[in-house]
Amino acid sequence: MAAPLLPPTTLPPFAQRAWGGAFASGEWQDWRWQLAHRLTSVRAILDLLGDDFRVAPDVRAAMERAGAASEVSVTPCYLALARPDDPRDPILPQVLPDPAELDAAEQGSGVPDPFREEELEIAKGVVNRYPDRALFLLTNFCSTLCRHCMRRREWEGGFTRLSDAEIDAAVAAIAARPAIRDVLLSGGDPLNLPPSYVGKVVRALRERCDLDLLRLGSRVPVTLPMRIDDELLRELAPAAPLWLNTHFNHAREVTAEAAAALRRLAAAGVVVSNQGVLLRGINDGESDQLDLSRALLRAGVRAYYLHHCDPVQGVRHLRVGLARGIELIGSLQGKVSGLAIPRLTVDLPGGGGKVQADGPQLRERRGDTFVYSSPLCGERVAVDGSEGSFGGAGSWRVGVAAAGPL
Ligand SMILES: *Cc1c(COP(=O)(O)O)cnc(C)c1O
C-alpha cells in the first residue's frame, strides 16, 4: 500500500483550534510566521494538544522537568503532523521530552560530545576529522529540536551564528588545506539562517576553495518546507552543484508540502539524499522503513545513511539494539530497490569516523559489544550496541507508562 501523502489542507483538530485562522489566511505558508510561532516549552505543547493527548499528571510533571533541563522547540507545521491519539505516533516523541532523559542511568550512559568535534576544530565552526572532508557548523539554531539530536550540547547558552569575520576565517582555513575536497554545511540548521547569509557562505566556498562536493545538512524539508522558496533557491543557484542531506525518519513526514519542497530543490539542481536515525518505537519496524523509503523515492530522494543512535546524553531510551538494526536493514534487501535502502551507520566514539554497522570494519562481536576498526587510524573501538534502557518512544503514554520505571 502506498505510504500516505497528507493533502495540504489537513490539520488535526488540535492544530485547527490553535492555528485555523492563520491557515485560512495563508500566514501558515510564511516561514517567518512559522519561526515566530514555534512552541518552546513542554507546557505550550501540551496545552495546545489539550484533551487530545492523554498523559498521567505525574508523567506530565516529569516531562516538564525534562523540558526545563534542556531546550524545546518545534514549528507549528511539524507539530501539526502529530496524531496525539495514535499510540504509535512518530512525531511527538521526536520533539516532546521524555521523562527518561533525566534518569541517572540515561545520563551516565552518554557524554555531551562523543565524537570530540570540539577538539578537531581548525577554525571556529570547522571540524576536520576526515582528511578530505570538513564539517562547517554555521549556527546552533534549529527551528525544531529533535530529542535524538547528536549536538544537544549546542542547545545551551542561546542561539548564535558565525560572524562575517568568523566565516572569512573559516573559509580561509579550508582554502589553506587543499586536501579538503568536501565541505558539509551544518549546524543547527543552516537553512534556518537568512537566505542572503547562506548565499554568501556557499559563494565564498565556491570562489575560494577547490571542492569536489559542497553539501548542506538540513531538516528544513521536514520541519519547515515552506522555507525552500524562490528567494533561497536564487541564493543557492550560483554555488551549483549543491547536495543536500536531509533527515526524514518516517513516511508520515513526507507530506505534500515536503514533497513540493523537494521538487523545488530538484528543479534548482540540488541533489537530495536522506539521512535518518533509527529510533526505538518510531521507525524500527520493517514496514516503517519500507514506507519511508518508498515515500522518499516518490519525492525523488534516495536513501543514504540510517544512523545508529549516538551515545549522547539523554538519548539512550530511543536507541535500537545494533544487532536488531543490522537485522532490520538486512530484511529490506530484495524487497525494494537499493536506491531505497540506507546504509546502517555507526559513528565511532572518540572521533574514529563512520563505519557501516555490518561492514568490513566490524572485527568482533561479544554479545552487545561491537568492535570496529577505525577507517581513519585503524585503532579498534568498542561500541555499546545494547538496546535503550527504557521503553522507547511513547512509553510515557497512559497505560504504558504505568508499567515503566517511572
Ligand atoms: C559524517 C561526517 C562527515 C561526512 O561524512 P560522509 O560519510 O561523507 O557523509 C564529515 N565530517 C564529519 C566530522 C562527520 O561527522
Coordinates of C-alpha atoms and ligand atoms in Angstrom, one line a residue:
M1 CA 0.0 0.0 0.0
A2 CA 1.2 3.5 -0.8
A3 CA 2.6 5.5 2.1
P4 CA 0.3 8.4 2.7
L5 CA 0.9 11.9 1.4
L6 CA -1.1 14.3 3.6
P7 CA -3.2 16.6 1.5
P8 CA -2.1 20.2 2.2
T9 CA -5.4 21.1 3.7
T10 CA -5.3 18.6 6.6
L11 CA -4.9 20.0 10.1
P12 CA -5.8 17.7 13.0
P13 CA -8.3 19.1 15.5
F14 CA -5.8 20.5 18.0
A15 CA -4.0 22.4 15.2
Q16 CA -7.2 23.6 13.7
R17 CA -8.2 25.0 17.1
A18 CA -4.9 26.8 17.5
W19 CA -4.0 27.9 14.0
G20 CA -7.1 27.5 11.9
G21 CA -7.2 31.3 11.3
A22 CA -3.5 31.6 10.2
F23 CA -4.0 28.5 8.0
A24 CA -7.1 30.1 6.3
S25 CA -5.4 33.5 5.8
G26 CA -2.3 31.9 4.3
E27 CA 0.1 33.2 7.1
W28 CA 0.8 29.5 7.7
Q29 CA 2.7 29.3 4.4
D30 CA 5.1 32.1 5.6
W31 CA 8.3 30.6 7.1
R32 CA 8.8 33.7 9.2
W33 CA 5.3 33.2 10.7
Q34 CA 6.3 29.6 11.4
L35 CA 9.5 30.6 13.1
A36 CA 7.8 33.3 15.2
H37 CA 5.2 30.8 16.4
R38 CA 7.5 28.0 17.4
L39 CA 6.5 26.2 20.6
T40 CA 9.3 26.3 23.1
S41 CA 8.1 24.6 26.2
V42 CA 6.5 21.3 27.2
R43 CA 3.7 23.2 28.7
A44 CA 3.0 25.2 25.5
I45 CA 2.9 21.9 23.5
L46 CA 0.7 20.0 26.0
D47 CA -1.7 23.0 26.4
L48 CA -2.1 23.1 22.7
L49 CA -2.7 19.3 22.4
G50 CA -5.3 19.6 25.1
D51 CA -7.5 16.7 25.8
D52 CA -6.5 15.1 22.5
F53 CA -3.3 13.9 24.3
R54 CA -3.8 11.7 27.4
V55 CA -0.8 11.5 29.8
A56 CA -0.9 10.9 33.5
P57 CA -0.3 14.0 35.7
D58 CA 2.9 12.7 37.2
V59 CA 4.3 11.9 33.8
R60 CA 3.3 15.3 32.6
A61 CA 5.2 16.9 35.5
A62 CA 8.3 14.7 34.7
M63 CA 8.1 15.8 31.1
E64 CA 8.0 19.4 32.1
R65 CA 11.1 18.8 34.3
A66 CA 12.9 17.2 31.4
G67 CA 12.0 20.1 29.2
A68 CA 13.2 22.6 31.7
A69 CA 16.5 20.8 32.0
S70 CA 17.2 21.2 28.2
E71 CA 15.6 23.2 25.4
V72 CA 12.4 22.5 23.5
S73 CA 11.4 23.9 20.1
V74 CA 9.0 22.8 17.3
T75 CA 7.4 24.6 14.4
P76 CA 3.6 24.6 14.1
C77 CA 3.8 22.9 10.7
Y78 CA 5.8 20.0 12.2
L79 CA 3.7 19.6 15.3
A80 CA 0.6 19.6 13.1
L81 CA 1.8 16.2 11.7
A82 CA 1.3 14.6 15.2
R83 CA -1.7 12.4 15.8
P84 CA -1.9 12.5 19.6
D85 CA -4.5 9.8 19.8
D86 CA -2.3 7.3 17.9
P87 CA -0.2 5.2 20.3
R88 CA 2.4 4.7 17.6
D89 CA 2.5 8.4 16.6
P90 CA 6.1 9.0 15.3
I91 CA 6.0 12.8 15.6
L92 CA 5.5 13.7 19.3
P93 CA 8.4 11.5 20.6
Q94 CA 10.8 13.3 18.3
V95 CA 10.0 16.7 19.9
L96 CA 8.5 16.2 23.3
P97 CA 11.0 15.5 26.1
D98 CA 10.8 12.0 27.6
P99 CA 11.0 11.8 31.4
A100 CA 13.7 9.1 30.8
E101 CA 16.0 11.9 29.5
L102 CA 16.6 12.9 33.2
D103 CA 17.2 9.4 34.6
A104 CA 20.6 8.9 36.2
A105 CA 21.3 5.7 34.1
E106 CA 20.4 7.6 31.0
Q107 CA 22.7 10.5 31.9
G108 CA 25.5 8.2 32.9
S109 CA 25.3 6.3 29.6
G110 CA 26.3 9.1 27.3
V111 CA 28.6 12.1 27.0
P112 CA 27.9 15.6 25.6
D113 CA 30.3 15.3 22.7
P114 CA 31.1 11.6 21.9
F115 CA 32.9 12.5 18.7
R116 CA 35.3 15.1 20.1
E117 CA 34.1 17.5 17.4
E118 CA 35.2 20.4 19.6
E119 CA 38.8 19.1 19.7
L120 CA 39.0 18.7 15.9
E121 CA 38.2 22.3 15.0
I122 CA 40.7 24.0 12.6
A123 CA 38.8 27.3 12.8
K124 CA 35.7 28.3 14.8
G125 CA 32.9 26.1 13.4
V126 CA 35.1 23.9 11.2
V127 CA 35.6 20.3 12.2
N128 CA 38.2 18.4 10.2
R129 CA 38.0 14.8 11.1
Y130 CA 38.5 13.1 7.7
P131 CA 41.5 14.3 5.7
D132 CA 39.3 15.1 2.7
R133 CA 36.2 16.5 4.4
A134 CA 35.3 19.5 6.6
L135 CA 32.1 19.9 8.6
F136 CA 31.3 23.6 8.8
L137 CA 28.9 24.5 11.6
L138 CA 27.3 27.9 10.9
T139 CA 24.9 28.2 13.7
N140 CA 23.4 26.3 16.7
F141 CA 19.9 27.4 15.8
C142 CA 17.3 24.9 14.8
S143 CA 13.6 25.7 14.5
T144 CA 12.8 22.2 15.7
L145 CA 15.0 20.5 18.3
C146 CA 15.0 16.7 17.8
R147 CA 15.1 14.8 21.1
H148 CA 17.7 12.4 19.5
C149 CA 19.9 15.3 18.3
M150 CA 23.7 14.4 18.3
R151 CA 24.5 18.0 19.1
R152 CA 22.3 18.6 22.1
R153 CA 25.4 20.2 23.8
E154 CA 24.9 23.1 21.4
W155 CA 21.4 23.9 22.7
E156 CA 22.7 25.7 25.8
G157 CA 23.6 29.3 26.1
G158 CA 21.3 30.9 23.5
F159 CA 21.4 30.9 19.7
T160 CA 24.3 32.3 17.7
R161 CA 25.7 32.2 14.2
L162 CA 29.2 32.8 12.9
S163 CA 30.0 36.5 12.3
D164 CA 31.2 37.7 8.9
A165 CA 34.8 37.7 10.2
E166 CA 34.5 34.2 11.6
I167 CA 33.1 33.0 8.2
D168 CA 36.0 34.6 6.5
A169 CA 38.5 32.9 8.8
A170 CA 36.7 29.5 8.4
V171 CA 36.8 29.7 4.6
A172 CA 40.4 30.7 4.7
A173 CA 41.2 27.7 6.9
I174 CA 39.5 25.4 4.5
A175 CA 41.2 27.0 1.5
A176 CA 44.6 26.6 3.2
R177 CA 44.1 22.8 3.2
P178 CA 43.9 21.7 -0.3
A179 CA 43.3 18.1 0.9
I180 CA 39.8 19.1 1.8
R181 CA 37.7 18.3 -1.2
D182 CA 34.3 18.2 0.5
V183 CA 32.5 20.7 2.8
L184 CA 29.4 19.9 4.7
L185 CA 27.5 22.9 6.0
S186 CA 25.5 22.1 9.0
G187 CA 24.6 23.4 12.5
G188 CA 22.0 23.7 14.0
D189 CA 20.1 24.1 10.7
P190 CA 21.9 26.3 8.2
L191 CA 18.7 26.7 6.2
N192 CA 17.1 28.5 9.1
L193 CA 19.5 31.4 8.5
P194 CA 18.7 34.3 6.3
P195 CA 18.9 33.4 2.6
S196 CA 21.5 36.2 1.9
Y197 CA 23.7 34.8 4.7
V198 CA 23.6 31.3 3.4
G199 CA 24.2 32.6 -0.2
K200 CA 27.3 34.5 0.9
V201 CA 28.8 31.4 2.6
V202 CA 28.2 29.0 -0.3
R203 CA 29.5 31.5 -2.9
A204 CA 32.6 32.2 -0.8
L205 CA 33.4 28.5 -0.6
R206 CA 32.9 28.0 -4.3
E207 CA 35.1 31.1 -5.1
R208 CA 37.9 30.5 -2.7
C209 CA 38.1 26.7 -2.3
D210 CA 38.6 24.0 -4.9
L211 CA 35.9 21.5 -3.9
D212 CA 34.5 18.3 -5.4
L213 CA 31.5 18.3 -3.1
L214 CA 29.5 21.1 -1.4
R215 CA 26.8 19.8 0.8
L216 CA 24.1 21.2 3.1
G217 CA 22.8 19.2 6.1
S218 CA 19.3 20.5 6.8
R219 CA 16.0 19.2 8.2
V220 CA 14.1 22.1 6.7
P221 CA 12.3 20.0 4.1
V222 CA 10.8 18.1 7.0
T223 CA 10.2 20.7 9.7
L224 CA 9.8 23.9 7.7
P225 CA 9.2 23.0 4.0
M226 CA 7.9 26.5 3.0
R227 CA 11.5 27.7 3.7
I228 CA 12.5 26.2 0.4
D229 CA 11.3 29.3 -1.6
D230 CA 12.5 31.2 -4.7
E231 CA 14.5 33.7 -2.6
L232 CA 16.6 30.9 -1.0
L233 CA 17.0 29.0 -4.3
R234 CA 18.2 32.1 -6.0
E235 CA 20.9 32.5 -3.4
L236 CA 22.0 28.9 -3.7
A237 CA 22.0 28.7 -7.5
P238 CA 25.5 30.3 -8.1
A239 CA 27.0 27.5 -6.0
A240 CA 25.6 24.7 -8.0
P241 CA 26.0 21.7 -8.0
L242 CA 24.9 21.6 -4.4
W243 CA 23.9 18.5 -2.5
L244 CA 21.5 18.4 0.4
N245 CA 21.3 15.7 3.1
T246 CA 18.0 15.9 4.9
H247 CA 16.5 13.9 7.8
F248 CA 13.2 12.2 7.3
N249 CA 12.5 9.5 9.9
H250 CA 9.0 8.4 9.0
A251 CA 6.7 8.2 6.0
R252 CA 4.2 10.4 7.9
E253 CA 6.8 13.3 7.5
V254 CA 6.7 13.0 3.7
T255 CA 3.8 15.4 3.3
A256 CA 2.5 17.1 0.1
E257 CA 4.3 20.3 1.3
A258 CA 7.6 18.4 1.9
A259 CA 7.3 16.7 -1.4
A260 CA 6.8 20.1 -3.1
A261 CA 9.9 21.5 -1.4
L262 CA 11.9 18.5 -2.6
R263 CA 10.7 19.0 -6.1
R264 CA 11.7 22.7 -6.0
L265 CA 15.2 21.7 -4.8
A266 CA 15.5 19.1 -7.6
A267 CA 14.4 21.7 -10.2
A268 CA 17.1 24.1 -8.9
G269 CA 19.7 21.4 -9.4
V270 CA 20.1 20.4 -5.7
V271 CA 20.7 16.6 -5.2
V272 CA 18.8 15.4 -2.2
S273 CA 19.6 12.3 -0.1
N274 CA 18.2 11.2 3.2
Q275 CA 20.0 10.5 6.5
G276 CA 17.6 9.2 9.1
V277 CA 18.2 8.0 12.6
L278 CA 17.0 4.6 13.7
L279 CA 14.7 5.3 16.7
R280 CA 13.0 2.9 19.1
G281 CA 9.3 2.9 18.7
I282 CA 9.4 5.5 15.9
N283 CA 10.8 3.8 12.8
D284 CA 12.2 0.4 14.0
G285 CA 9.6 -1.8 12.1
E286 CA 10.3 -3.2 8.7
S287 CA 7.2 -1.5 7.3
D288 CA 8.2 1.8 8.8
Q289 CA 11.5 1.7 6.8
L290 CA 9.9 0.4 3.6
D291 CA 7.1 3.0 3.7
L292 CA 9.6 5.8 4.4
S293 CA 11.9 4.7 1.6
R294 CA 9.1 4.4 -0.9
A295 CA 7.6 7.8 0.0
L296 CA 11.1 9.3 -0.5
L297 CA 11.6 7.6 -3.8
R298 CA 8.3 9.2 -5.0
A299 CA 9.7 12.5 -3.9
G300 CA 12.9 11.9 -5.8
V301 CA 15.1 11.3 -2.7
R302 CA 17.5 8.4 -2.3
A303 CA 18.4 6.8 0.9
Y304 CA 21.9 7.5 2.2
Y305 CA 22.5 6.7 5.9
L306 CA 20.4 5.3 8.7
H307 CA 22.3 6.3 11.8
H308 CA 22.6 4.1 14.9
C309 CA 21.6 6.4 17.8
D310 CA 24.7 8.2 19.0
P311 CA 25.8 7.8 22.7
V312 CA 24.7 11.3 23.5
Q313 CA 23.4 12.1 27.0
G314 CA 19.6 11.9 27.2
V315 CA 19.1 9.9 24.0
R316 CA 19.6 6.3 25.1
H317 CA 15.9 5.4 25.6
L318 CA 15.5 5.9 21.8
R319 CA 18.3 3.6 20.8
V320 CA 17.6 0.4 18.9
G321 CA 19.9 -2.5 19.6
L322 CA 22.6 -2.7 17.0
A323 CA 22.0 -6.3 16.3
R324 CA 18.3 -5.6 15.6
G325 CA 19.3 -2.6 13.4
I326 CA 21.5 -4.9 11.3
E327 CA 18.8 -7.5 11.0
L328 CA 16.2 -4.8 10.1
I329 CA 18.3 -3.3 7.2
G330 CA 19.1 -6.8 6.0
S331 CA 15.4 -7.7 5.8
L332 CA 14.9 -4.8 3.3
Q333 CA 17.3 -6.4 0.7
G334 CA 15.3 -7.9 -2.2
K335 CA 12.1 -6.0 -1.2
V336 CA 12.9 -2.6 -2.6
S337 CA 15.5 -1.0 -4.9
G338 CA 18.9 -0.4 -3.5
L339 CA 18.2 3.3 -4.0
A340 CA 15.7 2.9 -1.1
I341 CA 18.0 1.0 1.3
P342 CA 20.1 3.2 3.6
R343 CA 23.4 2.1 5.0
L344 CA 23.2 1.5 8.7
T345 CA 26.0 3.7 10.1
V346 CA 27.8 3.9 13.4
D347 CA 29.8 7.0 14.2
L348 CA 32.7 5.6 16.3
P349 CA 33.0 7.2 19.7
G350 CA 36.2 9.2 20.2
G351 CA 36.2 10.6 16.6
G352 CA 37.1 7.3 14.8
G353 CA 34.8 8.1 11.9
K354 CA 31.7 6.5 10.5
V355 CA 31.5 2.8 9.6
Q356 CA 28.9 0.5 8.1
A357 CA 27.4 -1.4 11.1
D358 CA 27.9 -4.8 9.4
G359 CA 30.6 -3.8 7.0
P360 CA 34.3 -4.8 6.7
Q361 CA 35.3 -2.7 9.7
L362 CA 33.3 -4.9 12.1
R363 CA 36.0 -7.1 13.6
E364 CA 34.4 -8.8 16.5
R365 CA 31.2 -9.1 18.4
R366 CA 30.9 -10.0 22.0
G367 CA 27.2 -10.0 23.0
D368 CA 26.1 -6.4 22.6
T369 CA 29.6 -5.1 22.3
F370 CA 30.6 -4.5 18.7
V371 CA 34.3 -3.9 17.9
Y372 CA 35.2 -1.9 14.8
S373 CA 38.5 -0.8 13.3
S374 CA 38.5 2.9 12.7
P375 CA 38.8 3.7 9.0
L376 CA 40.9 6.7 10.0
C377 CA 43.5 5.4 12.3
G378 CA 43.0 1.6 12.3
E379 CA 42.5 1.6 16.0
R380 CA 39.9 -0.8 17.5
V381 CA 36.9 0.9 19.0
A382 CA 34.3 -0.9 21.1
V383 CA 30.7 0.2 20.6
D384 CA 27.9 -0.5 23.1
G385 CA 25.2 -1.9 20.8
S386 CA 22.7 -2.6 23.5
E387 CA 19.0 -1.6 23.3
G388 CA 17.9 1.5 25.2
S389 CA 17.3 1.1 29.0
F390 CA 13.7 2.3 28.9
G391 CA 10.6 1.7 27.0
G392 CA 11.5 3.8 23.9
A393 CA 9.4 6.4 22.2
G394 CA 5.9 6.9 23.6
S395 CA 6.5 4.9 26.8
W396 CA 5.0 7.9 28.7
R397 CA 1.6 7.3 27.3
V398 CA -1.2 6.4 29.7
G399 CA -1.2 2.7 30.3
V400 CA 2.3 2.1 29.0
A401 CA 3.9 4.5 31.5
A402 CA 2.3 2.7 34.4
A403 CA 4.4 -0.4 33.7
G404 CA 7.7 1.5 33.2
P405 CA 10.3 2.5 35.7
L406 CA 8.6 5.8 36.5
Ligands
LIG1 C1 29.7 12.5 9.0 C2 30.8 13.5 8.9 C3 31.2 13.9 7.6 C4 30.6 13.4 6.3 O1 30.7 12.0 6.2 P1 30.2 11.2 4.9 O2 30.4 9.8 5.2 O3 30.9 11.7 3.7 O4 28.7 11.6 4.8 C5 32.2 14.8 7.6 N1 32.8 15.3 8.7 C6 32.4 14.8 9.9 C7 33.1 15.4 11.1 C8 31.4 13.9 10.0 O5 31.0 13.5 11.3

